[in-house]
PDB file of C-alpha atoms in Angstrom:
ATOM      1  CA  MET A   1       0.059   0.158  -0.312  1.00 79.00           C
ATOM      2  CA  ASN A   2       1.258   3.534  -1.118  1.00 87.00           C
ATOM      3  CA  LYS A   3       1.387   6.564   0.795  1.00 89.00           C
ATOM      4  CA  VAL A   4      -1.726   7.827  -0.751  1.00 91.00           C
ATOM      5  CA  GLU A   5      -3.521   4.875  -0.188  1.00 92.00           C
ATOM      6  CA  GLU A   6      -2.535   4.535   3.452  1.00 93.00           C
ATOM      7  CA  PHE A   7      -3.801   7.999   3.948  1.00 95.00           C
ATOM      8  CA  GLU A   8      -6.967   7.568   2.290  1.00 96.00           C
ATOM      9  CA  GLU A   9      -7.885   4.688   3.956  1.00 96.00           C
ATOM     10  CA  LEU A  10      -7.286   6.868   7.418  1.00 97.00           C
ATOM     11  CA  ARG A  11      -9.101  10.118   5.934  1.00 97.00           C
ATOM     12  CA  PRO A  12     -12.312   9.401   7.648  1.00 97.00           C
ATOM     13  CA  LEU A  13     -11.040   8.796  11.012  1.00 97.00           C
ATOM     14  CA  LEU A  14      -8.751  11.977  10.757  1.00 98.00           C
ATOM     15  CA  PHE A  15     -11.686  14.168   9.776  1.00 98.00           C
ATOM     16  CA  SER A  16     -13.597  12.663  12.479  1.00 97.00           C
ATOM     17  CA  ILE A  17     -11.114  13.407  15.196  1.00 98.00           C
ATOM     18  CA  ALA A  18     -10.456  16.924  14.206  1.00 98.00           C
ATOM     19  CA  TYR A  19     -14.232  17.895  13.815  1.00 98.00           C
ATOM     20  CA  ARG A  20     -14.750  16.793  17.227  1.00 97.00           C
ATOM     21  CA  ILE A  21     -11.813  19.139  18.544  1.00 97.00           C
ATOM     22  CA  LEU A  22     -12.764  22.323  16.350  1.00 97.00           C
ATOM     23  CA  GLY A  23     -16.385  21.697  15.710  1.00 96.00           C
ATOM     24  CA  SER A  24     -15.904  22.972  12.231  1.00 96.00           C
ATOM     25  CA  VAL A  25     -16.163  21.087   9.018  1.00 97.00           C
ATOM     26  CA  GLY A  26     -13.929  23.137   6.871  1.00 95.00           C
ATOM     27  CA  GLU A  27     -11.411  23.593   9.687  1.00 96.00           C
ATOM     28  CA  ALA A  28     -11.428  20.062  10.206  1.00 97.00           C
ATOM     29  CA  GLU A  29     -10.721  19.520   6.200  1.00 97.00           C
ATOM     30  CA  ASP A  30      -7.819  21.576   6.154  1.00 97.00           C
ATOM     31  CA  VAL A  31      -6.252  20.165   9.182  1.00 97.00           C
ATOM     32  CA  VAL A  32      -6.667  16.872   7.502  1.00 98.00           C
ATOM     33  CA  GLN A  33      -5.106  18.468   4.065  1.00 97.00           C
ATOM     34  CA  GLU A  34      -2.127  19.785   5.937  1.00 97.00           C
ATOM     35  CA  ALA A  35      -1.781  16.544   7.673  1.00 97.00           C
ATOM     36  CA  TRP A  36      -1.331  14.632   4.144  1.00 95.00           C
ATOM     37  CA  LEU A  37       1.257  17.538   3.099  1.00 95.00           C
ATOM     38  CA  ARG A  38       3.374  16.706   6.334  1.00 94.00           C
ATOM     39  CA  PHE A  39       3.027  12.978   6.008  1.00 93.00           C
ATOM     40  CA  ASP A  40       3.796  13.268   2.013  1.00 89.00           C
ATOM     41  CA  GLY A  41       6.879  15.298   2.925  1.00 88.00           C
ATOM     42  CA  SER A  42       8.246  13.253   5.386  1.00 82.00           C
ATOM     43  CA  ALA A  43      11.148  11.069   4.542  1.00 78.00           C
ATOM     44  CA  THR A  44      10.760   8.977   7.813  1.00 80.00           C
ATOM     45  CA  VAL A  45       8.480   5.923   7.637  1.00 79.00           C
ATOM     46  CA  PRO A  46       6.588   5.905  10.995  1.00 84.00           C
ATOM     47  CA  ASP A  47       6.074   2.643  12.696  1.00 87.00           C
ATOM     48  CA  SER A  48       2.312   2.947  12.746  1.00 91.00           C
ATOM     49  CA  THR A  49       1.028   5.450  10.228  1.00 94.00           C
ATOM     50  CA  LYS A  50      -2.490   5.491  11.934  1.00 95.00           C
ATOM     51  CA  ALA A  51      -0.690   6.661  15.186  1.00 94.00           C
ATOM     52  CA  PHE A  52       1.313   9.331  12.787  1.00 95.00           C
ATOM     53  CA  LEU A  53      -1.499  10.672  11.043  1.00 97.00           C
ATOM     54  CA  SER A  54      -3.814  11.131  14.210  1.00 97.00           C
ATOM     55  CA  ALA A  55      -0.800  12.748  16.289  1.00 96.00           C
ATOM     56  CA  THR A  56      -0.441  15.101  13.345  1.00 97.00           C
ATOM     57  CA  VAL A  57      -4.253  15.938  13.128  1.00 98.00           C
ATOM     58  CA  THR A  58      -4.372  16.459  16.867  1.00 98.00           C
ATOM     59  CA  ARG A  59      -1.326  18.680  16.956  1.00 97.00           C
ATOM     60  CA  ILE A  60      -2.492  20.878  14.221  1.00 97.00           C
ATOM     61  CA  SER A  61      -6.288  20.966  15.575  1.00 97.00           C
ATOM     62  CA  ILE A  62      -5.138  21.935  19.068  1.00 97.00           C
ATOM     63  CA  ASP A  63      -3.262  24.732  17.571  1.00 95.00           C
ATOM     64  CA  VAL A  64      -6.024  25.810  15.529  1.00 95.00           C
ATOM     65  CA  LEU A  65      -8.730  25.361  18.072  1.00 95.00           C
ATOM     66  CA  ARG A  66      -6.305  27.979  20.478  1.00 93.00           C
ATOM     67  CA  SER A  67      -6.605  30.848  17.582  1.00 89.00           C
ATOM     68  CA  ALA A  68     -10.297  30.102  17.074  1.00 87.00           C
ATOM     69  CA  ARG A  69     -11.254  30.522  21.027  1.00 81.00           C
ATOM     70  CA  VAL A  70     -10.397  34.116  20.663  1.00 79.00           C
ATOM     71  CA  ARG A  71     -13.009  34.521  17.632  1.00 82.00           C
ATOM     72  CA  ARG A  72     -15.746  32.455  19.530  1.00 82.00           C
ATOM     73  CA  GLU A  73     -15.427  34.704  22.573  1.00 80.00           C
ATOM     74  CA  GLN A  74     -16.231  37.661  20.475  1.00 84.00           C
ATOM     75  CA  TYR A  75     -19.065  35.532  18.596  1.00 88.00           C
ATOM     76  CA  VAL A  76     -22.646  37.249  18.126  1.00 90.00           C
ATOM     77  CA  GLY A  77     -24.914  35.479  20.016  1.00 89.00           C
ATOM     78  CA  PRO A  78     -24.692  31.539  20.623  1.00 90.00           C
ATOM     79  CA  TRP A  79     -22.033  29.660  19.033  1.00 93.00           C
ATOM     80  CA  PHE A  80     -23.016  26.050  17.696  1.00 95.00           C
ATOM     81  CA  PRO A  81     -20.683  23.870  15.528  1.00 96.00           C
ATOM     82  CA  GLU A  82     -21.072  23.656  11.761  1.00 97.00           C
ATOM     83  CA  PRO A  83     -23.782  21.469  10.925  1.00 98.00           C
ATOM     84  CA  LEU A  84     -22.377  17.649   9.806  1.00 97.00           C
ATOM     85  CA  LEU A  85     -24.964  15.474   7.819  1.00 95.00           C
ATOM     86  CA  SER A  86     -22.845  12.398   8.193  1.00 93.00           C
ATOM     87  CA  ASP A  87     -19.686  11.165  10.054  1.00 94.00           C
ATOM     88  CA  PRO A  88     -17.446   9.681   7.306  1.00 94.00           C
ATOM     89  CA  TYR A  89     -15.912   7.136  10.235  1.00 95.00           C
ATOM     90  CA  GLU A  90     -17.753   4.229  11.212  1.00 92.00           C
ATOM     91  CA  ASP A  91     -16.719   1.596  14.268  1.00 92.00           C
ATOM     92  CA  PRO A  92     -19.446  -0.615  15.057  1.00 90.00           C
ATOM     93  CA  ALA A  93     -17.388  -1.215  18.258  1.00 88.00           C
ATOM     94  CA  ARG A  94     -17.791   2.215  19.443  1.00 89.00           C
ATOM     95  CA  ALA A  95     -21.111   3.389  17.561  1.00 86.00           C
ATOM     96  CA  ALA A  96     -22.694   4.838  20.511  1.00 82.00           C
ATOM     97  CA  GLU A  97     -19.782   6.784  21.797  1.00 84.00           C
ATOM     98  CA  LEU A  98     -19.443   8.306  18.322  1.00 89.00           C
ATOM     99  CA  ALA A  99     -22.872   9.128  17.850  1.00 87.00           C
ATOM    100  CA  ASP A 100     -23.145  10.790  21.058  1.00 87.00           C
ATOM    101  CA  SER A 101     -19.802  12.778  20.636  1.00 91.00           C
ATOM    102  CA  LEU A 102     -21.227  13.984  17.592  1.00 93.00           C
ATOM    103  CA  SER A 103     -24.446  15.646  18.638  1.00 93.00           C
ATOM    104  CA  MET A 104     -24.420  19.383  18.939  1.00 94.00           C
ATOM    105  CA  ALA A 105     -25.111  19.638  22.838  1.00 93.00           C
ATOM    106  CA  ALA A 106     -21.786  17.431  23.367  1.00 93.00           C
ATOM    107  CA  LEU A 107     -19.936  19.905  21.118  1.00 95.00           C
ATOM    108  CA  VAL A 108     -21.021  23.001  22.657  1.00 93.00           C
ATOM    109  CA  LEU A 109     -20.401  21.461  25.898  1.00 92.00           C
ATOM    110  CA  LEU A 110     -16.555  20.417  24.982  1.00 94.00           C
ATOM    111  CA  GLU A 111     -16.322  23.967  24.233  1.00 92.00           C
ATOM    112  CA  ARG A 112     -15.740  24.554  28.193  1.00 90.00           C
ATOM    113  CA  LEU A 113     -12.750  22.633  27.865  1.00 94.00           C
ATOM    114  CA  SER A 114      -9.313  23.688  27.193  1.00 95.00           C
ATOM    115  CA  PRO A 115      -7.824  22.698  23.821  1.00 96.00           C
ATOM    116  CA  LEU A 116      -5.707  20.066  25.494  1.00 97.00           C
ATOM    117  CA  GLU A 117      -8.396  18.716  27.615  1.00 97.00           C
ATOM    118  CA  ARG A 118     -10.700  18.495  24.725  1.00 96.00           C
ATOM    119  CA  ALA A 119      -8.275  16.656  22.429  1.00 97.00           C
ATOM    120  CA  VAL A 120      -7.519  14.216  25.209  1.00 98.00           C
ATOM    121  CA  PHE A 121     -10.955  13.664  25.806  1.00 97.00           C
ATOM    122  CA  VAL A 122     -11.741  13.001  22.397  1.00 97.00           C
ATOM    123  CA  LEU A 123      -8.879  10.556  21.911  1.00 97.00           C
ATOM    124  CA  ARG A 124      -9.783   8.875  24.828  1.00 96.00           C
ATOM    125  CA  GLU A 125     -13.505   8.938  25.339  1.00 94.00           C
ATOM    126  CA  VAL A 126     -14.629   9.053  21.913  1.00 94.00           C
ATOM    127  CA  PHE A 127     -11.821   6.845  19.884  1.00 96.00           C
ATOM    128  CA  ALA A 128     -10.405   4.677  22.743  1.00 95.00           C
ATOM    129  CA  PHE A 129      -6.664   5.653  22.021  1.00 96.00           C
ATOM    130  CA  ASP A 130      -4.143   4.102  24.326  1.00 96.00           C
ATOM    131  CA  TYR A 131      -2.495   6.746  26.564  1.00 97.00           C
ATOM    132  CA  ASP A 132       0.933   6.376  25.260  1.00 95.00           C
ATOM    133  CA  ASP A 133      -0.530   7.350  21.713  1.00 96.00           C
ATOM    134  CA  ILE A 134      -2.299  10.573  23.262  1.00 97.00           C
ATOM    135  CA  ALA A 135       0.408  11.306  25.044  1.00 97.00           C
ATOM    136  CA  ALA A 136       2.649  11.288  21.689  1.00 95.00           C
ATOM    137  CA  ALA A 137      -0.269  13.298  20.235  1.00 96.00           C
ATOM    138  CA  VAL A 138      -0.565  16.288  22.549  1.00 96.00           C
ATOM    139  CA  GLY A 139       3.243  16.240  23.995  1.00 95.00           C
ATOM    140  CA  ARG A 140       2.782  15.321  27.329  1.00 96.00           C
ATOM    141  CA  SER A 141       3.201  12.530  29.552  1.00 97.00           C
ATOM    142  CA  GLU A 142       0.946   9.632  30.079  1.00 96.00           C
ATOM    143  CA  ALA A 143       0.378  11.177  34.005  1.00 97.00           C
ATOM    144  CA  ALA A 144      -0.469  14.338  32.530  1.00 97.00           C
ATOM    145  CA  CYS A 145      -2.857  13.042  30.082  1.00 97.00           C
ATOM    146  CA  ARG A 146      -4.699  10.814  32.422  1.00 97.00           C
ATOM    147  CA  GLN A 147      -5.159  14.241  34.854  1.00 97.00           C
ATOM    148  CA  LEU A 148      -6.360  16.096  31.799  1.00 97.00           C
ATOM    149  CA  LEU A 149      -8.819  13.532  31.191  1.00 97.00           C
ATOM    150  CA  VAL A 150      -9.707  13.447  34.644  1.00 96.00           C
ATOM    151  CA  ARG A 151     -10.559  17.354  34.614  1.00 94.00           C
ATOM    152  CA  ALA A 152     -12.220  16.955  31.280  1.00 95.00           C
ATOM    153  CA  ARG A 153     -14.527  14.117  32.771  1.00 93.00           C
ATOM    154  CA  ARG A 154     -15.406  16.518  35.673  1.00 91.00           C
ATOM    155  CA  HIS A 155     -16.195  19.142  33.447  1.00 87.00           C
ATOM    156  CA  VAL A 156     -18.601  17.387  31.574  1.00 88.00           C
ATOM    157  CA  ARG A 157     -20.124  14.709  33.630  1.00 81.00           C
ATOM    158  CA  ASP A 158     -23.087  16.247  35.340  1.00 73.00           C
ATOM    159  CA  GLU A 159     -24.049  17.931  32.122  1.00 77.00           C
ATOM    160  CA  ARG A 160     -23.247  15.367  29.770  1.00 77.00           C
ATOM    161  CA  PRO A 161     -26.396  15.213  27.187  1.00 75.00           C
ATOM    162  CA  ARG A 162     -28.697  12.189  27.058  1.00 76.00           C
ATOM    163  CA  PHE A 163     -30.626  11.455  23.711  1.00 73.00           C
ATOM    164  CA  GLU A 164     -33.134   8.907  22.987  1.00 68.00           C
ATOM    165  CA  ALA A 165     -31.581   5.559  22.298  1.00 68.00           C
ATOM    166  CA  ASP A 166     -34.013   4.038  19.934  1.00 81.00           C
ATOM    167  CA  ARG A 167     -33.328   5.808  16.529  1.00 83.00           C
ATOM    168  CA  ARG A 168     -36.644   4.387  14.900  1.00 88.00           C
ATOM    169  CA  GLU A 169     -38.827   6.131  17.563  1.00 90.00           C
ATOM    170  CA  ARG A 170     -36.676   9.344  17.155  1.00 90.00           C
ATOM    171  CA  GLN A 171     -37.064   9.610  13.460  1.00 91.00           C
ATOM    172  CA  GLU A 172     -40.959   8.977  14.019  1.00 94.00           C
ATOM    173  CA  LEU A 173     -41.289  11.682  16.629  1.00 95.00           C
ATOM    174  CA  ALA A 174     -39.455  13.861  13.791  1.00 96.00           C
ATOM    175  CA  THR A 175     -41.661  13.261  11.234  1.00 96.00           C
ATOM    176  CA  ARG A 176     -44.549  14.217  13.396  1.00 97.00           C
ATOM    177  CA  PHE A 177     -42.726  17.292  14.674  1.00 97.00           C
ATOM    178  CA  PHE A 178     -42.046  18.541  11.210  1.00 96.00           C
ATOM    179  CA  ASP A 179     -45.565  17.523   9.895  1.00 96.00           C
ATOM    180  CA  ALA A 180     -47.048  19.529  12.438  1.00 96.00           C
ATOM    181  CA  LEU A 181     -44.710  22.283  12.060  1.00 96.00           C
ATOM    182  CA  ARG A 182     -45.716  22.345   8.158  1.00 92.00           C
ATOM    183  CA  ASP A 183     -49.488  22.669   8.987  1.00 92.00           C
ATOM    184  CA  GLY A 184     -48.677  25.673  11.615  1.00 93.00           C
ATOM    185  CA  ASP A 185     -50.550  22.905  14.205  1.00 96.00           C
ATOM    186  CA  VAL A 186     -49.676  24.458  17.810  1.00 96.00           C
ATOM    187  CA  LEU A 187     -51.607  21.775  19.791  1.00 97.00           C
ATOM    188  CA  GLY A 188     -49.939  18.963  17.998  1.00 97.00           C
ATOM    189  CA  LEU A 189     -46.151  20.662  18.431  1.00 97.00           C
ATOM    190  CA  GLN A 190     -47.075  21.096  22.159  1.00 97.00           C
ATOM    191  CA  ASP A 191     -47.635  17.520  22.378  1.00 97.00           C
ATOM    192  CA  LEU A 192     -44.249  16.624  21.037  1.00 97.00           C
ATOM    193  CA  LEU A 193     -42.452  19.211  23.199  1.00 98.00           C
ATOM    194  CA  SER A 194     -41.284  18.805  26.852  1.00 96.00           C
ATOM    195  CA  ALA A 195     -42.214  21.113  29.361  1.00 96.00           C
ATOM    196  CA  ASP A 196     -38.572  22.808  29.707  1.00 95.00           C
ATOM    197  CA  VAL A 197     -38.152  22.762  25.949  1.00 97.00           C
ATOM    198  CA  GLN A 198     -35.857  25.370  24.457  1.00 96.00           C
ATOM    199  CA  MET A 199     -35.387  26.847  21.004  1.00 97.00           C
ATOM    200  CA  VAL A 200     -32.114  28.319  20.323  1.00 96.00           C
ATOM    201  CA  GLY A 201     -30.499  29.703  17.046  1.00 95.00           C
ATOM    202  CA  ASP A 202     -26.885  30.609  15.835  1.00 96.00           C
ATOM    203  CA  GLY A 203     -27.149  33.246  13.125  1.00 95.00           C
ATOM    204  CA  GLY A 204     -23.716  34.935  14.315  1.00 93.00           C
ATOM    205  CA  GLY A 205     -24.825  38.060  13.291  1.00 91.00           C
ATOM    206  CA  LYS A 206     -24.911  37.455   9.841  1.00 93.00           C
ATOM    207  CA  ALA A 207     -28.523  36.163   9.288  1.00 93.00           C
ATOM    208  CA  PRO A 208     -31.974  36.851  10.552  1.00 90.00           C
ATOM    209  CA  ASN A 209     -32.119  34.889  14.155  1.00 86.00           C
ATOM    210  CA  LEU A 210     -34.054  34.627  17.264  1.00 82.00           C
ATOM    211  CA  SER A 211     -33.194  37.570  19.317  1.00 77.00           C
ATOM    212  CA  LYS A 212     -33.331  35.084  22.468  1.00 88.00           C
ATOM    213  CA  THR A 213     -33.671  31.579  23.421  1.00 94.00           C
ATOM    214  CA  VAL A 214     -37.330  30.673  23.351  1.00 96.00           C
ATOM    215  CA  VAL A 215     -38.470  28.553  26.443  1.00 97.00           C
ATOM    216  CA  GLY A 216     -41.327  26.573  27.439  1.00 97.00           C
ATOM    217  CA  THR A 217     -43.852  24.517  25.577  1.00 97.00           C
ATOM    218  CA  GLU A 218     -46.174  26.614  24.819  1.00 97.00           C
ATOM    219  CA  ARG A 219     -44.268  29.859  23.713  1.00 97.00           C
ATOM    220  CA  VAL A 220     -41.974  27.445  21.534  1.00 97.00           C
ATOM    221  CA  ALA A 221     -45.224  25.934  19.845  1.00 97.00           C
ATOM    222  CA  ARG A 222     -46.633  29.330  18.888  1.00 96.00           C
ATOM    223  CA  VAL A 223     -43.299  30.812  17.450  1.00 95.00           C
ATOM    224  CA  LEU A 224     -42.750  27.606  15.421  1.00 95.00           C
ATOM    225  CA  ALA A 225     -46.370  27.607  14.111  1.00 94.00           C
ATOM    226  CA  SER A 226     -46.145  31.265  13.670  1.00 90.00           C
ATOM    227  CA  TYR A 227     -43.294  31.412  11.446  1.00 86.00           C
ATOM    228  CA  TYR A 228     -42.895  28.033   9.119  1.00 88.00           C
ATOM    229  CA  PRO A 229     -46.327  28.150   7.236  1.00 89.00           C
ATOM    230  CA  VAL A 230     -45.102  31.649   5.893  1.00 93.00           C
ATOM    231  CA  LEU A 231     -41.934  30.294   4.842  1.00 94.00           C
ATOM    232  CA  ASP A 232     -43.839  27.268   2.806  1.00 92.00           C
ATOM    233  CA  GLN A 233     -46.209  30.108   1.641  1.00 93.00           C
ATOM    234  CA  ILE A 234     -42.752  31.904  -0.205  1.00 95.00           C
ATOM    235  CA  GLY A 235     -41.572  28.521  -1.554  1.00 95.00           C
ATOM    236  CA  VAL A 236     -39.192  27.629   1.213  1.00 96.00           C
ATOM    237  CA  THR A 237     -39.226  23.660   1.527  1.00 95.00           C
ATOM    238  CA  LEU A 238     -38.274  21.478   4.241  1.00 94.00           C
ATOM    239  CA  GLU A 239     -35.615  18.744   3.807  1.00 95.00           C
ATOM    240  CA  PRO A 240     -35.488  16.087   6.495  1.00 95.00           C
ATOM    241  CA  HIS A 241     -32.113  15.079   7.231  1.00 95.00           C
ATOM    242  CA  GLU A 242     -30.120  13.695  10.072  1.00 94.00           C
ATOM    243  CA  VAL A 243     -27.685  16.589  11.440  1.00 96.00           C
ATOM    244  CA  ASN A 244     -25.092  15.550  13.681  1.00 95.00           C
ATOM    245  CA  GLY A 245     -26.041  12.201  14.700  1.00 91.00           C
ATOM    246  CA  GLN A 246     -29.901  13.776  15.679  1.00 93.00           C
ATOM    247  CA  PRO A 247     -33.106  13.894  13.662  1.00 95.00           C
ATOM    248  CA  GLY A 248     -33.272  17.426  11.984  1.00 97.00           C
ATOM    249  CA  ALA A 249     -33.931  19.014   8.511  1.00 97.00           C
ATOM    250  CA  ILE A 250     -32.396  21.594   5.986  1.00 98.00           C
ATOM    251  CA  PHE A 251     -34.534  24.544   4.966  1.00 97.00           C
ATOM    252  CA  ARG A 252     -34.167  25.794   1.419  1.00 97.00           C
ATOM    253  CA  ASP A 253     -35.486  28.495  -0.581  1.00 96.00           C
ATOM    254  CA  ARG A 254     -37.299  28.309  -3.729  1.00 95.00           C
ATOM    255  CA  GLU A 255     -34.029  28.029  -5.932  1.00 96.00           C
ATOM    256  CA  GLY A 256     -32.751  25.269  -3.470  1.00 96.00           C
ATOM    257  CA  GLY A 257     -30.388  27.468  -1.505  1.00 97.00           C
ATOM    258  CA  VAL A 258     -29.663  26.316   1.741  1.00 98.00           C
ATOM    259  CA  LEU A 259     -31.382  28.733   4.202  1.00 97.00           C
ATOM    260  CA  HIS A 260     -30.832  27.119   7.561  1.00 97.00           C
ATOM    261  CA  THR A 261     -30.693  24.029   9.530  1.00 97.00           C
ATOM    262  CA  MET A 262     -32.588  22.595  12.282  1.00 97.00           C
ATOM    263  CA  ILE A 263     -31.588  19.927  14.832  1.00 97.00           C
ATOM    264  CA  LEU A 264     -34.166  18.066  17.362  1.00 96.00           C
ATOM    265  CA  GLU A 265     -32.631  16.790  20.878  1.00 94.00           C
ATOM    266  CA  VAL A 266     -34.868  14.015  21.640  1.00 93.00           C
ATOM    267  CA  LEU A 267     -35.369  12.155  25.134  1.00 89.00           C
ATOM    268  CA  ASP A 268     -38.360  10.544  26.880  1.00 88.00           C
ATOM    269  CA  GLY A 269     -40.397  10.458  23.687  1.00 91.00           C
ATOM    270  CA  GLN A 270     -40.076  14.472  23.613  1.00 95.00           C
ATOM    271  CA  VAL A 271     -38.157  17.164  21.919  1.00 96.00           C
ATOM    272  CA  GLN A 272     -35.778  18.632  24.279  1.00 95.00           C
ATOM    273  CA  THR A 273     -34.065  21.589  22.272  1.00 96.00           C
ATOM    274  CA  VAL A 274     -34.784  22.736  19.018  1.00 97.00           C
ATOM    275  CA  ARG A 275     -31.147  24.124  17.474  1.00 96.00           C
ATOM    276  CA  SER A 276     -31.210  26.101  14.169  1.00 96.00           C
ATOM    277  CA  VAL A 277     -27.850  27.165  12.567  1.00 97.00           C
ATOM    278  CA  SER A 278     -28.285  29.854   9.797  1.00 96.00           C
ATOM    279  CA  ASN A 279     -25.079  31.716   9.933  1.00 96.00           C
ATOM    280  CA  PRO A 280     -24.050  31.489   6.239  1.00 97.00           C
ATOM    281  CA  GLU A 281     -20.238  30.999   6.893  1.00 96.00           C
ATOM    282  CA  LYS A 282     -21.278  27.494   8.765  1.00 97.00           C
ATOM    283  CA  LEU A 283     -23.397  26.161   5.867  1.00 97.00           C
ATOM    284  CA  THR A 284     -21.278  26.519   2.792  1.00 96.00           C
ATOM    285  CA  HIS A 285     -20.173  23.276   2.470  1.00 96.00           C
ATOM    286  CA  LEU A 286     -23.835  22.148   2.412  1.00 97.00           C
ATOM    287  CA  GLY A 287     -23.922  23.706  -1.257  1.00 95.00           C
ATOM    288  CA  GLN A 288     -25.569  27.033  -2.672  1.00 97.00           C
ATOM    289  CA  LEU A 289     -26.695  29.398  -0.136  1.00 97.00           C
ATOM    290  CA  ALA A 290     -29.873  31.232   0.122  1.00 97.00           C
ATOM    291  CA  ASP A 291     -30.228  35.179   0.978  1.00 95.00           C
ATOM    292  CA  ALA A 292     -31.589  34.610   4.405  1.00 95.00           C
ATOM    293  CA  TRP A 293     -32.301  38.514   4.588  1.00 95.00           C
ATOM    294  CA  ALA A 294     -34.170  38.521   0.966  1.00 95.00           C
ATOM    295  CA  VAL A 295     -36.323  35.582   2.562  1.00 95.00           C
ATOM    296  CA  ALA A 296     -37.115  37.511   5.557  1.00 93.00           C
ATOM    297  CA  ARG A 297     -38.173  40.467   4.059  1.00 94.00           C
ATOM    298  CA  GLU A 298     -40.607  38.033   1.853  1.00 94.00           C
ATOM    299  CA  VAL A 299     -41.741  36.611   4.940  1.00 92.00           C
ATOM    300  CA  ARG A 300     -42.465  40.202   6.628  1.00 91.00           C
ATOM    301  CA  GLU A 301     -44.415  41.125   3.188  1.00 92.00           C
ATOM    302  CA  ALA A 302     -46.105  37.907   3.269  1.00 90.00           C
ATOM    303  CA  ARG A 303     -47.557  38.364   6.673  1.00 89.00           C
ATOM    304  CA  LYS A 304     -48.785  41.905   6.132  1.00 89.00           C
ATOM    305  CA  ALA A 305     -50.477  40.439   3.022  1.00 87.00           C
ATOM    306  CA  ASN A 306     -51.962  37.921   5.127  1.00 86.00           C
ATOM    307  CA  ALA A 307     -53.197  40.347   7.796  1.00 83.00           C
ATOM    308  CA  ALA A 308     -54.820  42.563   5.056  1.00 84.00           C
ATOM    309  CA  GLU A 309     -56.900  39.489   3.941  1.00 82.00           C
ATOM    310  CA  ARG A 310     -58.075  38.762   7.386  1.00 81.00           C
ATOM    311  CA  SER A 311     -58.934  42.169   8.057  1.00 74.00           C
TER     312      SER A 311
END
């Protein structure tokens, strides 16, 4: 197997590591490309290509995350990861860990960790790397890595998200949710939302977005039911799709441009959180983008016309 074949075989794993450390599809792809350049340019043949490339990706990701933290501290509104429609890496033996670690709730929680803590947590808890490989990847002793993991676990232990385990039940609930959303069915939505449900969006100041988090069954249901039927009226379509391992959807304008994504976090047969990402900078990897501001203007005009007809 030559270098290119070795690298391509490991690419899904490398991307998955980088994405979980960074929460960015674009940055993860750049990190993987940089790892390839270093691997291809090295005259040394590593004992383990997997260990070498995983360590390289981890070190580059840590450096990128350190600079990204400054930008995220100045971010307008809530910061969410870039939506990922499918994880290229699969490992049946760790399917549950991989799925849980991919959720937006889990990735947002990892934002509280230092870059080193996050890298150690991802390598050990998600991908089950041995401590000697983790130590080589982050440039710390095995003992130091164990301490970093203890601190990381302590930070996330009490707030680690839980989700509906049965994938079929989650999808059935999501189907009912999106049907009620299309119909503007307030009562139908209320039946599917938990009492303390939250709806929150990430527009980054670059797209129309909720001014603040909406909390509570009735309030969330009414906001959803009042807004999305108008989107349908102006030609916006809803495309159900799993997003970050959770049931969700992509919303597109009449030309097929991506407007935003929506993710449902489901537990005990109810929707606990509704998250949307509308910041166009986080949606470029999904294809052609919609003009969210133009859509917002159309929504306002449609609402005025509807109000005029009723009066």
